[in-house]
PDB file of C-alpha atoms in Angstrom:
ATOM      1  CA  UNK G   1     104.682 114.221  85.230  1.00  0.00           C
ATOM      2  CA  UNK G   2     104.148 113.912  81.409  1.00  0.00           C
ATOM      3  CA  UNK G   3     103.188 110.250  79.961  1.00  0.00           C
ATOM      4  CA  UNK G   4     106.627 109.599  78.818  1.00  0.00           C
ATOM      5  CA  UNK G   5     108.268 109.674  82.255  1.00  0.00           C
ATOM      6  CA  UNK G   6     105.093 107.004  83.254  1.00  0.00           C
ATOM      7  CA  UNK G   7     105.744 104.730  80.449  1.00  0.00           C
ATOM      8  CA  UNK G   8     109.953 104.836  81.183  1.00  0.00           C
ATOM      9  CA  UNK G   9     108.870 104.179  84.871  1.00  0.00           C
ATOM     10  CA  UNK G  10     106.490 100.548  84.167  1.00  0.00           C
ATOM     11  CA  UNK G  11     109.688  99.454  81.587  1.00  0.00           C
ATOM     12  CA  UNK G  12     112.577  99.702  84.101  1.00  0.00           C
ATOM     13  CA  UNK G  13     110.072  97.860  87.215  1.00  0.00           C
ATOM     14  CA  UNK G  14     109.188  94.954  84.275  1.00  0.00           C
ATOM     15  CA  UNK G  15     111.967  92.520  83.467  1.00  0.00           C
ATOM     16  CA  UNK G  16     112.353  91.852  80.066  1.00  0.00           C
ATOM     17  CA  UNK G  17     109.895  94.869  78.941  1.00  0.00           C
ATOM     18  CA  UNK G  18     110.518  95.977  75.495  1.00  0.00           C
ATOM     19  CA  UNK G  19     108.264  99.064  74.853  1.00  0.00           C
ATOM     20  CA  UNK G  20     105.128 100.744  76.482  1.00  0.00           C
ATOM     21  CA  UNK G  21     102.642 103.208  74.976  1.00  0.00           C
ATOM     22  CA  UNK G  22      99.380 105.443  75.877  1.00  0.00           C
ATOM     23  CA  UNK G  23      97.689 104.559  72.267  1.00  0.00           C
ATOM     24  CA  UNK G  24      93.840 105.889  71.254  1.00  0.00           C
ATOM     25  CA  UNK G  25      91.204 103.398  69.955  1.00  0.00           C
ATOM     26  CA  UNK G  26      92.091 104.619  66.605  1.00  0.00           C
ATOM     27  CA  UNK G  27      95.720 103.197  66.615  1.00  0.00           C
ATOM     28  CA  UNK G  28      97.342 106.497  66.800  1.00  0.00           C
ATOM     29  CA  UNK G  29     100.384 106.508  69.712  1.00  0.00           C
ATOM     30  CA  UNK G  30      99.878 109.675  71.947  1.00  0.00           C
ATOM     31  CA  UNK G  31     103.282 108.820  73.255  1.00  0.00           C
ATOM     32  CA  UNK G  32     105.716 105.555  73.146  1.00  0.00           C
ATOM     33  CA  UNK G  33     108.858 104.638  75.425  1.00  0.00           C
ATOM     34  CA  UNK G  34     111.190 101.598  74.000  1.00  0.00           C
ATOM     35  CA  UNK G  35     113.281 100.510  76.784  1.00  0.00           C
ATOM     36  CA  UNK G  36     115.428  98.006  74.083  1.00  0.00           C
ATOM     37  CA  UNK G  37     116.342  97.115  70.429  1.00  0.00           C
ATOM     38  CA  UNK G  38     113.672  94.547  68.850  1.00  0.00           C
ATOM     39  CA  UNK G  39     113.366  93.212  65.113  1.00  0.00           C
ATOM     40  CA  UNK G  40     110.004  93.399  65.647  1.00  0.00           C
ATOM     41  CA  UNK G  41     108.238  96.300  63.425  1.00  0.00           C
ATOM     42  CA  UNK G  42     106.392  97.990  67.188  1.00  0.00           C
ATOM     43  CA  UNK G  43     104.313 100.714  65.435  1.00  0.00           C
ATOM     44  CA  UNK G  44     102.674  98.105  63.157  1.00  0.00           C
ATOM     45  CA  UNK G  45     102.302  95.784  66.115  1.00  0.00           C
ATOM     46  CA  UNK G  46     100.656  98.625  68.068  1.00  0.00           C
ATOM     47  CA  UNK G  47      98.483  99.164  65.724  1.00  0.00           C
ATOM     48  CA  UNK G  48      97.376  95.682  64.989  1.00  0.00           C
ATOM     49  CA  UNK G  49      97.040  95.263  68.659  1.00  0.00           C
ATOM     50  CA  UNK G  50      94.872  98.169  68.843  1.00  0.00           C
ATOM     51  CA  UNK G  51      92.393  96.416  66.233  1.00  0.00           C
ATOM     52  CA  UNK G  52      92.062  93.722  68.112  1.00  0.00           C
ATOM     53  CA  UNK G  53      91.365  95.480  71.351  1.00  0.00           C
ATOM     54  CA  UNK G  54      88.401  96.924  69.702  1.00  0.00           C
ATOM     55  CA  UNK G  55      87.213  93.450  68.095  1.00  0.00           C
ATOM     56  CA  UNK G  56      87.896  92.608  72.294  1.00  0.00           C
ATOM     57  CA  UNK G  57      85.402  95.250  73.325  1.00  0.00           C
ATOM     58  CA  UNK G  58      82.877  95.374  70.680  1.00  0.00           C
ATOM     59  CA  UNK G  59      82.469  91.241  71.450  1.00  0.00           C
ATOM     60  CA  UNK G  60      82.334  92.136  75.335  1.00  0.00           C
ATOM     61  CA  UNK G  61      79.164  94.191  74.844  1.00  0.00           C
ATOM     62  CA  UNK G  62      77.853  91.647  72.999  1.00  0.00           C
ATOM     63  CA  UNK G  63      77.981  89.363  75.453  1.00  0.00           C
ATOM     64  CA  UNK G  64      76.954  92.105  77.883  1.00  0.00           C
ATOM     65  CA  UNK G  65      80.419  90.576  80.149  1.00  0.00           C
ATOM     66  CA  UNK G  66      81.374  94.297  81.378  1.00  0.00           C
ATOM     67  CA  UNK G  67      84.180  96.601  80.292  1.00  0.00           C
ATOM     68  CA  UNK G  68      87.584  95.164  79.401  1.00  0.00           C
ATOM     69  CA  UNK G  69      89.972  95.308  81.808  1.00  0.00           C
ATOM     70  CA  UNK G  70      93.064  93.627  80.404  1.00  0.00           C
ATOM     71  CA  UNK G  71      94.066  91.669  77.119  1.00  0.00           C
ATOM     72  CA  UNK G  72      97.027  90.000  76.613  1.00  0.00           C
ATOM     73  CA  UNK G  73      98.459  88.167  73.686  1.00  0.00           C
ATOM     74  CA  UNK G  74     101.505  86.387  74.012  1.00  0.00           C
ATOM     75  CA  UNK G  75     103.327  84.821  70.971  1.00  0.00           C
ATOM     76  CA  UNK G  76     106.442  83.111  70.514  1.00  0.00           C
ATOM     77  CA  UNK G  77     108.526  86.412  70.073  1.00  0.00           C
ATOM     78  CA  UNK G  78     106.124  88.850  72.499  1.00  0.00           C
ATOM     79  CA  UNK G  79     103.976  89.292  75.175  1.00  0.00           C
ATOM     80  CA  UNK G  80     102.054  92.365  74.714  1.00  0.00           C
ATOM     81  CA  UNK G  81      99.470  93.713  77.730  1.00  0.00           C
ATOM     82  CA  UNK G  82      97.323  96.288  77.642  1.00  0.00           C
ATOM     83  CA  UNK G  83      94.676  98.166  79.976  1.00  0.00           C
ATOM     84  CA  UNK G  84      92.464 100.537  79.094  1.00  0.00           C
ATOM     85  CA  UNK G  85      92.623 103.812  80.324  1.00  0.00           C
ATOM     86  CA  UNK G  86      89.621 105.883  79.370  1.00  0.00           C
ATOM     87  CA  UNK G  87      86.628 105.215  76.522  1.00  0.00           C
ATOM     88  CA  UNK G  88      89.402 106.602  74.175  1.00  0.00           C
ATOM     89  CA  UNK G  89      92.787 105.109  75.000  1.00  0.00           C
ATOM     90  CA  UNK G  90      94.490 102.096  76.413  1.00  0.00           C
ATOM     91  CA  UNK G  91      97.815 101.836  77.805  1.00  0.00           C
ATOM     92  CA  UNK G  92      99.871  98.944  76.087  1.00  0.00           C
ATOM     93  CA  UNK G  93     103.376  97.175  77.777  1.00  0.00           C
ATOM     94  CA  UNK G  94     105.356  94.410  74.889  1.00  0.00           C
ATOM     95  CA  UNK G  95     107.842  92.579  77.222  1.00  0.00           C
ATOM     96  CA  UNK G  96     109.950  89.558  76.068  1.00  0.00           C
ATOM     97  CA  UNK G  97     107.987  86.395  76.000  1.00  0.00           C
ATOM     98  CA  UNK G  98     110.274  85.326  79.235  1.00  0.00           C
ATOM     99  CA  UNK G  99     109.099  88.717  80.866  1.00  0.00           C
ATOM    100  CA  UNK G 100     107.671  88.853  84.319  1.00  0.00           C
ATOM    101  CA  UNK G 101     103.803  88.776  83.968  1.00  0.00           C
ATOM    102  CA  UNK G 102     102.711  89.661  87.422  1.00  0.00           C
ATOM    103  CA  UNK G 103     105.228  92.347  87.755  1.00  0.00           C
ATOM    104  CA  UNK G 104     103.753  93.796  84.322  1.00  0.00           C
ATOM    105  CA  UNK G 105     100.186  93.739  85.324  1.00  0.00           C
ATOM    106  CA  UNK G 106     100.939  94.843  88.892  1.00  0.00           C
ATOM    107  CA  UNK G 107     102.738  98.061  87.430  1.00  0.00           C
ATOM    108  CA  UNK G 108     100.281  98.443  84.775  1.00  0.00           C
ATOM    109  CA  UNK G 109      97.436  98.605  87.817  1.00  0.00           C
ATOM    110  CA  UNK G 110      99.296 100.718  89.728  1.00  0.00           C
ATOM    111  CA  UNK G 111     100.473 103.106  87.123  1.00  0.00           C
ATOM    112  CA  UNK G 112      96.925 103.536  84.835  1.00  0.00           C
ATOM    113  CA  UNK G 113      95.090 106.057  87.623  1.00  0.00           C
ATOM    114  CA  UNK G 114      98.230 108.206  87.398  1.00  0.00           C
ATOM    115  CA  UNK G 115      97.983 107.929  83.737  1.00  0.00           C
ATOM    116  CA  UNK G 116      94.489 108.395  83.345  1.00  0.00           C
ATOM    117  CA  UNK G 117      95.126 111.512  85.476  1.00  0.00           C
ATOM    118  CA  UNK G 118      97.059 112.713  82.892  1.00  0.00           C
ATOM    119  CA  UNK G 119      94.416 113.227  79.969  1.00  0.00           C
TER     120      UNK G 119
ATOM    121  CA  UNK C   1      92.219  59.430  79.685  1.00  0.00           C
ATOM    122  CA  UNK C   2      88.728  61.492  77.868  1.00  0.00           C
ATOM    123  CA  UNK C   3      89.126  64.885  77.574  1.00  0.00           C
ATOM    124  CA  UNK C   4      86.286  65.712  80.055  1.00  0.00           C
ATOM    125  CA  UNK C   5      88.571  64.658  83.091  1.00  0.00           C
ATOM    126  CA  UNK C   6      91.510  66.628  82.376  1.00  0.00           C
ATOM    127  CA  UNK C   7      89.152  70.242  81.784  1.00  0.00           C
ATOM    128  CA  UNK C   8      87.666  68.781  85.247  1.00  0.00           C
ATOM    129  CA  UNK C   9      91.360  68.491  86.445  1.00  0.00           C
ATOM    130  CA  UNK C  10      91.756  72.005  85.094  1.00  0.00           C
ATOM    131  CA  UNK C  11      89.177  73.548  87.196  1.00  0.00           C
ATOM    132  CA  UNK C  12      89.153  72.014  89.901  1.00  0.00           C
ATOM    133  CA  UNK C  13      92.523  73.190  90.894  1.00  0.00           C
ATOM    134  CA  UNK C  14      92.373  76.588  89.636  1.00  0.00           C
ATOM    135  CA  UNK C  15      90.193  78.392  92.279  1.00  0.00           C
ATOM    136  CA  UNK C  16      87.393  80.753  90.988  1.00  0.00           C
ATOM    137  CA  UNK C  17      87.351  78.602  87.646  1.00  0.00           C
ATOM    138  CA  UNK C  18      83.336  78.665  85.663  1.00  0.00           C
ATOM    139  CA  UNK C  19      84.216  76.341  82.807  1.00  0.00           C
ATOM    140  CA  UNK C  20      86.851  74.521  80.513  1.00  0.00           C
ATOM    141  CA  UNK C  21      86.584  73.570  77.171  1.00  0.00           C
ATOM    142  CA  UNK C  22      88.278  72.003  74.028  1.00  0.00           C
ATOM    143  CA  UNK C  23      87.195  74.081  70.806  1.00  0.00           C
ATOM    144  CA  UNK C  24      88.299  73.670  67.127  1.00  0.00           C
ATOM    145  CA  UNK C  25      88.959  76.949  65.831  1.00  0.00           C
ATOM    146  CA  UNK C  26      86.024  76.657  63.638  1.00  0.00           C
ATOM    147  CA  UNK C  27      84.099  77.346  67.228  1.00  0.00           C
ATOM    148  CA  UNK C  28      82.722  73.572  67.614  1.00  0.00           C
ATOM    149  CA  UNK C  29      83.643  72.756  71.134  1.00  0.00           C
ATOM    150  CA  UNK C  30      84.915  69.278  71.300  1.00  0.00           C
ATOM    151  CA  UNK C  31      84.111  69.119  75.153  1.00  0.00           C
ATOM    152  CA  UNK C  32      83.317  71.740  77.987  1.00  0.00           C
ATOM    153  CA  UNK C  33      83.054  71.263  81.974  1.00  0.00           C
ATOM    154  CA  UNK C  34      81.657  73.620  83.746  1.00  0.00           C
ATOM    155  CA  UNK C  35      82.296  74.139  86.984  1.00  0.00           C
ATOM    156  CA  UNK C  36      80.012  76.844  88.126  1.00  0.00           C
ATOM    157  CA  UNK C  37      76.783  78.144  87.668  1.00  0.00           C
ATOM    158  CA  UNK C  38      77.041  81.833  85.773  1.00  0.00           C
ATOM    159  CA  UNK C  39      74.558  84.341  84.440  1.00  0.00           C
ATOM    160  CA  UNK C  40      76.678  83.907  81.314  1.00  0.00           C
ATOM    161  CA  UNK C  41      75.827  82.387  77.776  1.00  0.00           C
ATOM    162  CA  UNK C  42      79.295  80.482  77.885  1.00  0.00           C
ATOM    163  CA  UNK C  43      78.817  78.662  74.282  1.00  0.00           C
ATOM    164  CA  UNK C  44      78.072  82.277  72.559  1.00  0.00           C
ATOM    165  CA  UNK C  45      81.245  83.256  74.668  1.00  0.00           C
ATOM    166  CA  UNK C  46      83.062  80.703  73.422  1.00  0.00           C
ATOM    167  CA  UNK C  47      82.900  81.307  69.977  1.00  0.00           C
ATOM    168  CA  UNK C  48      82.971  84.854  70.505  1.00  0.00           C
ATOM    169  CA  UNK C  49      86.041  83.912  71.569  1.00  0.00           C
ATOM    170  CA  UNK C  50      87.379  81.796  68.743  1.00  0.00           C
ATOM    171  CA  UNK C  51      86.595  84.720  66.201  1.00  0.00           C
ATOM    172  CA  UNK C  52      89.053  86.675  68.421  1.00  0.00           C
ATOM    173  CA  UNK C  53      91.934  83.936  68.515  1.00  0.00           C
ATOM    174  CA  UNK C  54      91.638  83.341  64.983  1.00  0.00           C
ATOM    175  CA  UNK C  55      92.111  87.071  64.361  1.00  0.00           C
ATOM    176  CA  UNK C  56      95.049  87.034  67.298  1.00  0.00           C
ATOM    177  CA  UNK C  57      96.391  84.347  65.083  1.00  0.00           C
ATOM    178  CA  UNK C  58      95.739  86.058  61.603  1.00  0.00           C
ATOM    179  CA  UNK C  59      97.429  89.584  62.867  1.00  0.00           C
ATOM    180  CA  UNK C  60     100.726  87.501  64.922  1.00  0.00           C
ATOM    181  CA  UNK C  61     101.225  85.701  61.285  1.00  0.00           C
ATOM    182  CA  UNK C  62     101.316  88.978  59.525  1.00  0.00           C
ATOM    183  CA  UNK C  63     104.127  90.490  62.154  1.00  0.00           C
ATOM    184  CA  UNK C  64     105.768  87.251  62.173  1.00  0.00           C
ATOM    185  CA  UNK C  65     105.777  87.518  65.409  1.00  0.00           C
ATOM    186  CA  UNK C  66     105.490  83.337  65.834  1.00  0.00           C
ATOM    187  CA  UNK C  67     103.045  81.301  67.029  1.00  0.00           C
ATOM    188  CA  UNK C  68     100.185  82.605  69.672  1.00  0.00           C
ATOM    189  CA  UNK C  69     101.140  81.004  72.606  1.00  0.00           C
ATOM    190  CA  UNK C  70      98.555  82.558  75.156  1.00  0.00           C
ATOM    191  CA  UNK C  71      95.384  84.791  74.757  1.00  0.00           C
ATOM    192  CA  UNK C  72      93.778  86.324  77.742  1.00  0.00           C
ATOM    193  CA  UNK C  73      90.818  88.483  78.271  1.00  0.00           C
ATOM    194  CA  UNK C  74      89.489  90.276  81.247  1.00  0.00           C
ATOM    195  CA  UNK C  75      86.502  91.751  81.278  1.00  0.00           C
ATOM    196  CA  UNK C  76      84.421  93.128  84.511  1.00  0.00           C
ATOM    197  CA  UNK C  77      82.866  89.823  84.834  1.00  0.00           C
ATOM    198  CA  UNK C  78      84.908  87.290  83.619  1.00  0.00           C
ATOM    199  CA  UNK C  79      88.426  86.466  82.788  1.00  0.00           C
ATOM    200  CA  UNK C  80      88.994  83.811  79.833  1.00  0.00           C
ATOM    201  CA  UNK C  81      92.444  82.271  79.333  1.00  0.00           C
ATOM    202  CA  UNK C  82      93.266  80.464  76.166  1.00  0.00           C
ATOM    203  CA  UNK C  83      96.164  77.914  74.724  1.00  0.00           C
ATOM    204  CA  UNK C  84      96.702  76.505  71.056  1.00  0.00           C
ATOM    205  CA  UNK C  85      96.920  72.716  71.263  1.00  0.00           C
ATOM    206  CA  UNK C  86      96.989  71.898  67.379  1.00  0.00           C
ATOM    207  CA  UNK C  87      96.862  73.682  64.282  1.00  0.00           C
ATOM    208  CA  UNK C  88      92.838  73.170  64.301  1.00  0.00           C
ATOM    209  CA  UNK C  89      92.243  72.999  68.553  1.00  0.00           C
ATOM    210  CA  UNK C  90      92.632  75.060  71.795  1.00  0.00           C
ATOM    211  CA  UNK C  91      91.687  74.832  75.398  1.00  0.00           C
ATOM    212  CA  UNK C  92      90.294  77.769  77.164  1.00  0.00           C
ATOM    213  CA  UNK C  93      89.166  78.191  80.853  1.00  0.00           C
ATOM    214  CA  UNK C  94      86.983  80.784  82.156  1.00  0.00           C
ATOM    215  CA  UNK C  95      87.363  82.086  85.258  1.00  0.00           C
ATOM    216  CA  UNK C  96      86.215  84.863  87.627  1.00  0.00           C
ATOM    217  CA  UNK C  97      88.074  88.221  87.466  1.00  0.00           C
ATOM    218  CA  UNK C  98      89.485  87.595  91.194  1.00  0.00           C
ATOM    219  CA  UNK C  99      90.706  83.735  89.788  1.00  0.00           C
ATOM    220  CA  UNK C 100      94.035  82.797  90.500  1.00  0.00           C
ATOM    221  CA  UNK C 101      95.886  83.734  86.705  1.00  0.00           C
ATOM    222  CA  UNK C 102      99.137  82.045  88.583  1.00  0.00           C
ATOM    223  CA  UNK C 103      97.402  78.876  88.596  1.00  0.00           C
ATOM    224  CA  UNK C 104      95.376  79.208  85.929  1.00  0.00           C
ATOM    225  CA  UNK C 105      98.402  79.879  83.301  1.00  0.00           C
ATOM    226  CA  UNK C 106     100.279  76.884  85.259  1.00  0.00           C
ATOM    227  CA  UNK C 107      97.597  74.167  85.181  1.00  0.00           C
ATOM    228  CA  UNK C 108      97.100  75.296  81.243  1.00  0.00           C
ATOM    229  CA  UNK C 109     100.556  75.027  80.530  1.00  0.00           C
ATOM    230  CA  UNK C 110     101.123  71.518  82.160  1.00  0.00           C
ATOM    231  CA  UNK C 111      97.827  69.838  80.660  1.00  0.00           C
ATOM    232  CA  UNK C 112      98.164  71.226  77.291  1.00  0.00           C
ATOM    233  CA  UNK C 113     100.906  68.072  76.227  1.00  0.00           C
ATOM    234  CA  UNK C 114      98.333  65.826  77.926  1.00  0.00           C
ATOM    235  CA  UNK C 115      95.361  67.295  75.796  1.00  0.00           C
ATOM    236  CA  UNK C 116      97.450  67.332  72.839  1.00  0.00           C
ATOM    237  CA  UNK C 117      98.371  63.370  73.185  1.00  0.00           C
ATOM    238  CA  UNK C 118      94.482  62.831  73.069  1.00  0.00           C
ATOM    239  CA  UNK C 119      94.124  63.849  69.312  1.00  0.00           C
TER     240      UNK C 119
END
């Protein structure tokens, strides 16, 4: 099962899910599924997202709190939540800010072994 | 009502809960509880934390994406769940990675008018 079919598979379980994407530290999408028409710019989003996840990480070894397991940021427009999969890429879901949050990070759990399977 | 007793209200209904705390987001906490003894610096946390909001904030204003309305993190040992109050304050509650999030994002969202009243 390639990443796509994953990432098509966490937007129709997650009401109100607008995208999902296997992204590397770097910003760079290895692959992206949109599940519905935003104005929202998503690449540029992704890739600000990603540079916060870093700024996320780099401040969790400084305060020696463990790996990151989750970040979201919700704002008035979008809820994006992301999990990292391996010390190179995260997994990223934008829902609706209305979106179902424990149905997001439930799939998200579920589906980021299979995913990290994949690389 | 002081600020102290609603971060106490705060914690003591969210189960797994380690502190509370009103911060400018200049990283000058206006008041903290804290609930639980942890091997964790919580002040450096905290504005470890504030750096990140602020750049949450900085990256939502260049998507125009709205307002932040919720930032959480979760690392391996600690999961830290944030609100805006004002233009200059938030409230932020730490919690252990098995805390209730439910609760946690529920108790948040109903004391944050209270909080607000209080400036």
């Amino acid at each position: 099962m390639a990443f796509r079919e994953y990432l098509e598979q966490i937007c129709s379980a997650v009401e109100g899910s607008v995208a999902c994407s296997v992204l590397g530290f770097d910003g760079i999408a290895v692959d992206t599924f949109e599940s519905r028409a935003t104005d929202l710019d998503i690449p540029t989003l992704l890739v600000e997202y990603t540079t916060i996840l870093n700024q996320v990480r780099a401040a969790a070894g400084v305060l020696q709190s463990g790996n990151v397991r989750e970040l979201v940021i919700s704002t008035d427009k979008l809820t994006a939540m992301s999990r990292p999969l391996t010390d190179d890429y995260f997994v990223v879901l934008a829902l609706s800010p209305d979106g179902n949050w424990g149905k997001a990070r439930y799939m998200l759990r579920v589906v980021s072994p299979r995913l990290q399977q994949e690389f």
